[in-house]
PDB file of C-alpha atoms in Angstrom:
ATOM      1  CA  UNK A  22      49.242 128.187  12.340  1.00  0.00           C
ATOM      2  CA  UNK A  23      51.838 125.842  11.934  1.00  0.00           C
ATOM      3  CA  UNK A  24      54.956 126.083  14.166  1.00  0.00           C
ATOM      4  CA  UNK A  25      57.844 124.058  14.475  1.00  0.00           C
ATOM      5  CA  UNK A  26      59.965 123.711  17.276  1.00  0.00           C
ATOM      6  CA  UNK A  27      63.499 122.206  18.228  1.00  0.00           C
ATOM      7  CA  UNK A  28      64.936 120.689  21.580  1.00  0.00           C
ATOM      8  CA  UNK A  29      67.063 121.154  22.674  1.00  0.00           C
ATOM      9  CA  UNK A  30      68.526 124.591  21.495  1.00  0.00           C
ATOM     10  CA  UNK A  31      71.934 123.701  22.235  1.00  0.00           C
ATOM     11  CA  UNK A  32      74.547 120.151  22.560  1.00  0.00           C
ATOM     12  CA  UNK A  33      77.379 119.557  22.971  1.00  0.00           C
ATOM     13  CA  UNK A  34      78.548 115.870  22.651  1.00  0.00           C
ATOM     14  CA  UNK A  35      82.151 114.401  22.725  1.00  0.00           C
ATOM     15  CA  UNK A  36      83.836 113.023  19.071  1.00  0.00           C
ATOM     16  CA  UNK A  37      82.839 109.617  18.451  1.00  0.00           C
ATOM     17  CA  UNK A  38      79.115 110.006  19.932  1.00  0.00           C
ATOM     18  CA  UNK A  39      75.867 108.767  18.524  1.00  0.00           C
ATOM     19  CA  UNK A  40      73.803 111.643  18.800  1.00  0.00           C
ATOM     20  CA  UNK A  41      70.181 112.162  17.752  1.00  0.00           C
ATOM     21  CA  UNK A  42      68.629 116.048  17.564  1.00  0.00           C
ATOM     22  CA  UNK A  43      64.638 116.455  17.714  1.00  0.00           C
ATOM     23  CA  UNK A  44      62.078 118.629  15.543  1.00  0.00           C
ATOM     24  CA  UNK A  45      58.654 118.875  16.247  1.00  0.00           C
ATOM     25  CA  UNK A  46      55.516 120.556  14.212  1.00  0.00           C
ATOM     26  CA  UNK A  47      52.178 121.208  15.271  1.00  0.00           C
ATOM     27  CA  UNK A  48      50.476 121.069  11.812  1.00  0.00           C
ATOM     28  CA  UNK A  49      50.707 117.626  10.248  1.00  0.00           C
ATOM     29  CA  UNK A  50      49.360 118.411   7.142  1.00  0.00           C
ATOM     30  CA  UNK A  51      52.744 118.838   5.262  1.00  0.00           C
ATOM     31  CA  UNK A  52      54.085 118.495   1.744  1.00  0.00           C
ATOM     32  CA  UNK A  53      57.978 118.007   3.016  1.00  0.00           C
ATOM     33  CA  UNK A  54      60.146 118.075   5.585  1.00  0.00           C
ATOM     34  CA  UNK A  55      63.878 119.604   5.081  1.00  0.00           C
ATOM     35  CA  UNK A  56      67.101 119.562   7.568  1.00  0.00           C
ATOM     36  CA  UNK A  57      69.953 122.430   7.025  1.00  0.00           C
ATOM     37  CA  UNK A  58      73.205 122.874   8.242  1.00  0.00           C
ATOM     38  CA  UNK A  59      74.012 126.426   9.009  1.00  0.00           C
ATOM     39  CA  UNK A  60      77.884 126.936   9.702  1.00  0.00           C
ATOM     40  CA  UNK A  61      78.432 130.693  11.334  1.00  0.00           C
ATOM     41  CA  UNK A  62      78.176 133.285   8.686  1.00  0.00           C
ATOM     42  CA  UNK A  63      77.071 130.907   5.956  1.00  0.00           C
ATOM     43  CA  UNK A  64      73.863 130.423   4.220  1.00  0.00           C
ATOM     44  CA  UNK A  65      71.746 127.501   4.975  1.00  0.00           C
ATOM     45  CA  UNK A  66      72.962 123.950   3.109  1.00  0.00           C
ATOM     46  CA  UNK A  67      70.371 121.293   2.525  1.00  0.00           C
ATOM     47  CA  UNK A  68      71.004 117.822   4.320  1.00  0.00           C
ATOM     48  CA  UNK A  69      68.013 115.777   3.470  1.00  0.00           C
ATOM     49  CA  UNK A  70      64.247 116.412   2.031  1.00  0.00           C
ATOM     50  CA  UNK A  71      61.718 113.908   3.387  1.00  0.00           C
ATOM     51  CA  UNK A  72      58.342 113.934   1.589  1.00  0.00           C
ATOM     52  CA  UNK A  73      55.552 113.893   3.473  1.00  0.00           C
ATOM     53  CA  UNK A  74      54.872 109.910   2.243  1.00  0.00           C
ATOM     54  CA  UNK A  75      58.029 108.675   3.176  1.00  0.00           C
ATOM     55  CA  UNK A  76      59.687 107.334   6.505  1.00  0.00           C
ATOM     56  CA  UNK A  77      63.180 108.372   6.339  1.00  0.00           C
ATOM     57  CA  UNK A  78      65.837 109.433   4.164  1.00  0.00           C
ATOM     58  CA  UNK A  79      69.685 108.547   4.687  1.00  0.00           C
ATOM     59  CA  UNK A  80      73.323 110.199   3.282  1.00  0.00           C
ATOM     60  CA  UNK A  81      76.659 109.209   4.637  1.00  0.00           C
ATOM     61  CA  UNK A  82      75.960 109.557   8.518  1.00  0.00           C
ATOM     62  CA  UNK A  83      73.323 111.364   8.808  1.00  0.00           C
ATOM     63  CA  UNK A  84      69.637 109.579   8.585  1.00  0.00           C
ATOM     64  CA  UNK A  85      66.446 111.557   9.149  1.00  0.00           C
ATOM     65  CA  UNK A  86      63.076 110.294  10.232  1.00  0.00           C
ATOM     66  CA  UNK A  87      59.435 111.449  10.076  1.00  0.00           C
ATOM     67  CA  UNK A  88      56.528 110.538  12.031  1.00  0.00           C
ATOM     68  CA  UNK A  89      53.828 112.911  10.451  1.00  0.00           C
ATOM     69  CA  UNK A  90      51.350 111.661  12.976  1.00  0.00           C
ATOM     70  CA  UNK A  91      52.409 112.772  15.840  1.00  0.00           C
ATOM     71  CA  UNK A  92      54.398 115.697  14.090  1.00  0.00           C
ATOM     72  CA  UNK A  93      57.924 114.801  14.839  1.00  0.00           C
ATOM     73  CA  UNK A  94      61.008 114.120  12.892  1.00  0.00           C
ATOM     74  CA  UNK A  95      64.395 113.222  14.102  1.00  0.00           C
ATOM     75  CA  UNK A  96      68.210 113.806  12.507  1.00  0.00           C
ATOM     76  CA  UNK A  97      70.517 111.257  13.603  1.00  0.00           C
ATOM     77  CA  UNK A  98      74.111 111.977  13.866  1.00  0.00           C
ATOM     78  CA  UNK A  99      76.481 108.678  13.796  1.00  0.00           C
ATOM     79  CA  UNK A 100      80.026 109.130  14.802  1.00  0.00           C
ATOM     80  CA  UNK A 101      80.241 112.353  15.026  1.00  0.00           C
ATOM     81  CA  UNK A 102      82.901 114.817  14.363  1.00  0.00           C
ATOM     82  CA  UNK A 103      84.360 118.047  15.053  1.00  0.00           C
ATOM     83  CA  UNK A 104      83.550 119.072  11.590  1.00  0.00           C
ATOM     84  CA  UNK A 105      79.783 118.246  12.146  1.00  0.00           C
ATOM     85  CA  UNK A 106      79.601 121.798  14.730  1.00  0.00           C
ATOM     86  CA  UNK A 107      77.315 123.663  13.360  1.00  0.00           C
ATOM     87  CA  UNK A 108      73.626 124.486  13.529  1.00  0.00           C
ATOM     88  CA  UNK A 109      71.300 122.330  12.330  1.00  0.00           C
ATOM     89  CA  UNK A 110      67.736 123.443  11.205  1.00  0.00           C
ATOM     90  CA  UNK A 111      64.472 121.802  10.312  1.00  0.00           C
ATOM     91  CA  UNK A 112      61.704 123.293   8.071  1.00  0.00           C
ATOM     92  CA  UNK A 113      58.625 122.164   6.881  1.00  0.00           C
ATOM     93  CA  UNK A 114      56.808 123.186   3.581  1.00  0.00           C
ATOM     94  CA  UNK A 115      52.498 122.866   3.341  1.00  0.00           C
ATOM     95  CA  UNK A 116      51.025 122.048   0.466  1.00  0.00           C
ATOM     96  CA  UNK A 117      50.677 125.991  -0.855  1.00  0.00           C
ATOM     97  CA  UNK A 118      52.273 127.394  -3.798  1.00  0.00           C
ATOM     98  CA  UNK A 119      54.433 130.526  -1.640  1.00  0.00           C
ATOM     99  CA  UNK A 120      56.586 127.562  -1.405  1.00  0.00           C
ATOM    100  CA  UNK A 121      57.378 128.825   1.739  1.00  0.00           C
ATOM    101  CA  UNK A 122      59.146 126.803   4.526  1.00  0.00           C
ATOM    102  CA  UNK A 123      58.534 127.329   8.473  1.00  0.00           C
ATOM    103  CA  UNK A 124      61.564 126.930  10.306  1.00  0.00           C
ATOM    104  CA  UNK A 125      62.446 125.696  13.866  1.00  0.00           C
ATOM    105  CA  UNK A 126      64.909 127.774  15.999  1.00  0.00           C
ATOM    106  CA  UNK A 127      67.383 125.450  15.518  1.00  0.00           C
ATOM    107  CA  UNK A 128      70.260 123.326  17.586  1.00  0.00           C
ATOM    108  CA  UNK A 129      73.568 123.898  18.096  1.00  0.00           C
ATOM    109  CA  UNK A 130      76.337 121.131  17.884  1.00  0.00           C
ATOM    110  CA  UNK A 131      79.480 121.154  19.508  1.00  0.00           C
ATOM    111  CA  UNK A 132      81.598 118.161  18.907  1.00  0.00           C
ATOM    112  CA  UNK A 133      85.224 118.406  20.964  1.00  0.00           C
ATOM    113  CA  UNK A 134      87.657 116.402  19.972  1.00  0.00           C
TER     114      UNK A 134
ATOM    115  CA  UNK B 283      78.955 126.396 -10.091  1.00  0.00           C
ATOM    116  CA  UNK B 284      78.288 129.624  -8.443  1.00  0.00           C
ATOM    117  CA  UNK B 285      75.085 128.505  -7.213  1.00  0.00           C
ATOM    118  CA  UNK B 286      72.817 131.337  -4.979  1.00  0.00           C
ATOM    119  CA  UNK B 287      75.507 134.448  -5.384  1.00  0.00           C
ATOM    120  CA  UNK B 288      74.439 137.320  -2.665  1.00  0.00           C
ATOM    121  CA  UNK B 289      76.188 140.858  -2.578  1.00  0.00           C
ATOM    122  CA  UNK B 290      76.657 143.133  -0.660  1.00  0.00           C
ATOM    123  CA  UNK B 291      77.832 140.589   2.458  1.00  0.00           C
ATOM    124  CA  UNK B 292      77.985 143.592   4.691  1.00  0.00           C
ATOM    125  CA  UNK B 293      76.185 147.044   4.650  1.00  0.00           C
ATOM    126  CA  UNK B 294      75.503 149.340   7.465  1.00  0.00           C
ATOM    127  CA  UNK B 295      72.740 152.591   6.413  1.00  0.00           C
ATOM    128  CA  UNK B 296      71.342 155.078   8.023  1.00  0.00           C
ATOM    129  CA  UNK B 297      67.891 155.394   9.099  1.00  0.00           C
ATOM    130  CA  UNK B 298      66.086 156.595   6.010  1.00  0.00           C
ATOM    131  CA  UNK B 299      68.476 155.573   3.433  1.00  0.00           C
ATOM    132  CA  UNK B 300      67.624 153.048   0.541  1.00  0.00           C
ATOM    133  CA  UNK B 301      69.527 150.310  -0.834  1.00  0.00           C
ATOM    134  CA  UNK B 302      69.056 147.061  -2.995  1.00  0.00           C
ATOM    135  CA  UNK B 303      70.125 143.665  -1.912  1.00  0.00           C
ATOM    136  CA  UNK B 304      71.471 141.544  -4.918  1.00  0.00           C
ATOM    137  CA  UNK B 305      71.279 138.067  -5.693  1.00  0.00           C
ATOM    138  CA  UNK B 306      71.851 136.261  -8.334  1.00  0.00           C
ATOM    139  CA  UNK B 307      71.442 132.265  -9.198  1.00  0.00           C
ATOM    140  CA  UNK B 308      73.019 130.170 -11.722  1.00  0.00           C
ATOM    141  CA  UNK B 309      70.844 127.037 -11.769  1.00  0.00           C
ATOM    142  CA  UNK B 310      67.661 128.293 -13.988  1.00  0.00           C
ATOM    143  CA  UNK B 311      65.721 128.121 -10.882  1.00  0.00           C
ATOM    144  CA  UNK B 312      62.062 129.160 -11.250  1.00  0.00           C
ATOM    145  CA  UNK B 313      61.141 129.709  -7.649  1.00  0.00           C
ATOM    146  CA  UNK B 314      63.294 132.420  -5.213  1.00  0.00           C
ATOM    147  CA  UNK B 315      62.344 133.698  -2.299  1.00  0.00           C
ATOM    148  CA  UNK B 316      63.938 136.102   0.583  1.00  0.00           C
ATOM    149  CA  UNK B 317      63.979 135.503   4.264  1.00  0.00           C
ATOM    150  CA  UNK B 318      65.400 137.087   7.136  1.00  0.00           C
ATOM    151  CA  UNK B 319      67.039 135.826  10.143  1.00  0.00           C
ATOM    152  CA  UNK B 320      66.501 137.307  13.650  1.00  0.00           C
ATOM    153  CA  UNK B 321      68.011 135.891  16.776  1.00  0.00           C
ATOM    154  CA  UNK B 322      64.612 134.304  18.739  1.00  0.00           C
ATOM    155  CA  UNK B 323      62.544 134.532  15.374  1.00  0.00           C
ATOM    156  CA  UNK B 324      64.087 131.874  13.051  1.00  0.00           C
ATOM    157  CA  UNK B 325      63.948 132.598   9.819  1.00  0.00           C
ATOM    158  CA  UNK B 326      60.691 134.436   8.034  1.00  0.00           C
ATOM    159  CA  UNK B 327      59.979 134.618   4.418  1.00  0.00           C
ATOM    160  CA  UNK B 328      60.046 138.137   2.855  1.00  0.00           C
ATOM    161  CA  UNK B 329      58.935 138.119  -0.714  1.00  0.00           C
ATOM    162  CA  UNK B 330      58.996 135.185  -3.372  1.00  0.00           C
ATOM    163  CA  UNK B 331      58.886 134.780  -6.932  1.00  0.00           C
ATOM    164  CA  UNK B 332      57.601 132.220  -9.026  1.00  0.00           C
ATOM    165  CA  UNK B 333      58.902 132.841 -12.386  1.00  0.00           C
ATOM    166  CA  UNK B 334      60.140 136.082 -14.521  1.00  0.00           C
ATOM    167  CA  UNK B 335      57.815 138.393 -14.207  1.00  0.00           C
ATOM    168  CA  UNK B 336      55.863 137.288 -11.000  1.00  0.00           C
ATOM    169  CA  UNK B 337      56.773 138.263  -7.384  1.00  0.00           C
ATOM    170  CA  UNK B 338      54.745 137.824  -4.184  1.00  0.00           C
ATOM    171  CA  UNK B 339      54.466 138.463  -0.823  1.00  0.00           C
ATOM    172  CA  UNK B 340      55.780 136.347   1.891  1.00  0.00           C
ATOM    173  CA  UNK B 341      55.153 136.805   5.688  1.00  0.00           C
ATOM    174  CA  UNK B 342      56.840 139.690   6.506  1.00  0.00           C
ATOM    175  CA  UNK B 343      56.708 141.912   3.164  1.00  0.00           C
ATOM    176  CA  UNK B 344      56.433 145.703   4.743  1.00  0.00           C
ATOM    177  CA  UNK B 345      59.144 147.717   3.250  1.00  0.00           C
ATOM    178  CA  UNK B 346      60.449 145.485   0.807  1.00  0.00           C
ATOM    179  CA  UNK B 347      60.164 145.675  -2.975  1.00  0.00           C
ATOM    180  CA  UNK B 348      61.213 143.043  -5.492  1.00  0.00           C
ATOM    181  CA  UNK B 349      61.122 142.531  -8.716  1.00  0.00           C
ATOM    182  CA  UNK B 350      61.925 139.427 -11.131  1.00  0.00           C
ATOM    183  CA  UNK B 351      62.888 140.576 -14.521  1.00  0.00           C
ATOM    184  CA  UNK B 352      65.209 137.838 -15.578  1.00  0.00           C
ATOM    185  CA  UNK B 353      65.094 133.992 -14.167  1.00  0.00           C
ATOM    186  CA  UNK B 354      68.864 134.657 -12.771  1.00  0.00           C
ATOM    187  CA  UNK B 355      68.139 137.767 -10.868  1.00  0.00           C
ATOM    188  CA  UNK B 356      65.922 138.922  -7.534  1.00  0.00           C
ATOM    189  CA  UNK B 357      66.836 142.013  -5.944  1.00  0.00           C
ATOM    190  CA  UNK B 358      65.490 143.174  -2.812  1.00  0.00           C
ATOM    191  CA  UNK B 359      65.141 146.545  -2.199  1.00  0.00           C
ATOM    192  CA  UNK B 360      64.863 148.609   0.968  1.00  0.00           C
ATOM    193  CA  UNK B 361      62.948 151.880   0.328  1.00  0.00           C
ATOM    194  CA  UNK B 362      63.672 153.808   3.947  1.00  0.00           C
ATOM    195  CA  UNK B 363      65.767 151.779   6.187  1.00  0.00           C
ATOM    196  CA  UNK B 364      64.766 151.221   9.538  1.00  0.00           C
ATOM    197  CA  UNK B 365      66.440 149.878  12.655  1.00  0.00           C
ATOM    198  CA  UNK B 366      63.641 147.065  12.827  1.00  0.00           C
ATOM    199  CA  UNK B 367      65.261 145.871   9.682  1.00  0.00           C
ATOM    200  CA  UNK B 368      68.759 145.200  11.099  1.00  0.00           C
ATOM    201  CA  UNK B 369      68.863 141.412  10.205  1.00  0.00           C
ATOM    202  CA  UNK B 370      70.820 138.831   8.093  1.00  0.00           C
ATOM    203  CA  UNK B 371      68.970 138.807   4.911  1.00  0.00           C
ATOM    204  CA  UNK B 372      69.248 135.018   2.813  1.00  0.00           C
ATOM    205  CA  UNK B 373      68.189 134.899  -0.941  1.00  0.00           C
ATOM    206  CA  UNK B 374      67.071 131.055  -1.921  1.00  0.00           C
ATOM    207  CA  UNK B 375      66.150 129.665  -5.094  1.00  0.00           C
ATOM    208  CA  UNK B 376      64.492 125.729  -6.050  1.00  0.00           C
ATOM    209  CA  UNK B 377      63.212 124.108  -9.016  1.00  0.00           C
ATOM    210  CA  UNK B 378      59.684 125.492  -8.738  1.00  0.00           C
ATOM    211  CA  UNK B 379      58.558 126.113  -5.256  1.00  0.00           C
ATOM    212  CA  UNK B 380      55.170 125.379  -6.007  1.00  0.00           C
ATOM    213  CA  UNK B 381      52.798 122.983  -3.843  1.00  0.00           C
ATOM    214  CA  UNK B 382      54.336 119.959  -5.395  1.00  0.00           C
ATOM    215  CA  UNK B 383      58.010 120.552  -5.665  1.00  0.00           C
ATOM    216  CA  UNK B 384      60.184 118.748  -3.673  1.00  0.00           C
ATOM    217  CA  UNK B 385      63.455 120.127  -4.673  1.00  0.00           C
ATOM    218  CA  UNK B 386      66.035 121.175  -1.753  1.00  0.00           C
ATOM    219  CA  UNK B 387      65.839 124.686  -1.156  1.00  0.00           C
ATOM    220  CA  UNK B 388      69.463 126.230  -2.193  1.00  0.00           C
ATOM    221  CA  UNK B 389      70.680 129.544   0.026  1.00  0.00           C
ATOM    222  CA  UNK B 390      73.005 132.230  -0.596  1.00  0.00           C
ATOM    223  CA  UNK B 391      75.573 133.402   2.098  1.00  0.00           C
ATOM    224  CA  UNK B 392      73.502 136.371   3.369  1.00  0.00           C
ATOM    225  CA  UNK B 393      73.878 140.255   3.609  1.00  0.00           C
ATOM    226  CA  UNK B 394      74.396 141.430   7.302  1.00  0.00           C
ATOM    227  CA  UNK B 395      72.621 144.571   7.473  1.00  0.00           C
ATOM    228  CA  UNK B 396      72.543 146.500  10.075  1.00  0.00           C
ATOM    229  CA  UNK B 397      70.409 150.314  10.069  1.00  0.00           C
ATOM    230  CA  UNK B 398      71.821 152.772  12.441  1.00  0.00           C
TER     231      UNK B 398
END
């Protein structure tokens, strides 16, 4: 059963920082790989989609990475901001057609100004 | 663009009582699916639907009906409320869904519902 798990469950970094947050999946046999942003209240907003043949995928600050391997991806923050709090999730999809995505727990950002 | 459109955002019911979770999309999505959120459980899928016409059942489908008459539209509907299903309920649509797709996954802003 594939689970996926993120460490640590909660950061909080000053503005400015380089930071990097860490999602790990037991299963390696996956079809994508998806971080969210979740701001409190709000639905879930896509980031980036890494397929399961690629290394990386980059917008604006943010760059993601996946080792499907050794089931681990990372989300690296540059420069962060005050306006990047939030909590960030990963998912991965299998190769199925429920289409359905297993999520980590999830890690909350703090950036203070 | 409207995008994933949810309503109601907040409901409280009574143990017992039934109601139907709306949402709505605005992107011709095939694929939409349901999951809830639960403090300690992440997010789990509920039921998903492939196309008009075709639902199935996610992970955690007991008590839940759906139905998928129109491409825009996926209600969820709660047929005897029960405290266990106190949770933030997200509607999501994408392309397709299927095996292959690797469209983003879009989300609605969620229905707190909470069962006394």
């Amino acid at each position: 059963k594939q689970e996926v798990t993120q460490i640590p469950a909660a950061l909080s970094v000053p503005e400015g920082e380089n930071l990097v947050l860490n999602c790990s999946f037991t299963d390696s046999a996956i079809y994508n790989l998806q971080w969210f942003r979740q701001d409190p209240g709000k639905g879930l907003t896509s980031l980036l989609l890494i397929q399961s043949s690629q290394r990386e995928q980059t917008s604006g600050r943010l760059n993601a990475s996946l080792d499907k391997s050794s089931g681990r991806s990372t989300l690296y923050i540059a420069a962060s901001q005050p306006g990047d709090s939030a909590t960030y999730l990963c998912a991965v999809k299998g190769s199925s057609n429920t289409g359905k995505l297993i999520f980590g727990q999830g890690t909350t950002l703090q950036v203070k100004p | 663009n409207a995008g994933v459109t949810q309503t109601p955002k907040f409901q409280v019911l009574k143990t017992g009582q039934s109601m139907t979770l709306q949402c709505a999309q605005d992107m011709n999505h095939e694929y939409m699916s349901w999951y809830r959120q639960d403090p300690g459980m992440g997010l789990r899928l509920i039921h998903y639907s492939v196309g008009a016409g075709i639902t199935d059942q996610g992970e955690v489908p007991n008590g839940y009906n759906v139905s998928r008459s129109t491409t825009e539209d996926f209600p969820l509907r709660l047929l005897s409320a029960a405290p266990s299903q106190t949770s933030v309920y997200f509607c999501a649509s994408t392309s397709s869904g299927g095996g292959r797709d690797n469209s983003p996954l879009h989300f609605g802003n969620g229905t707190r519902l909470t069962v006394t």
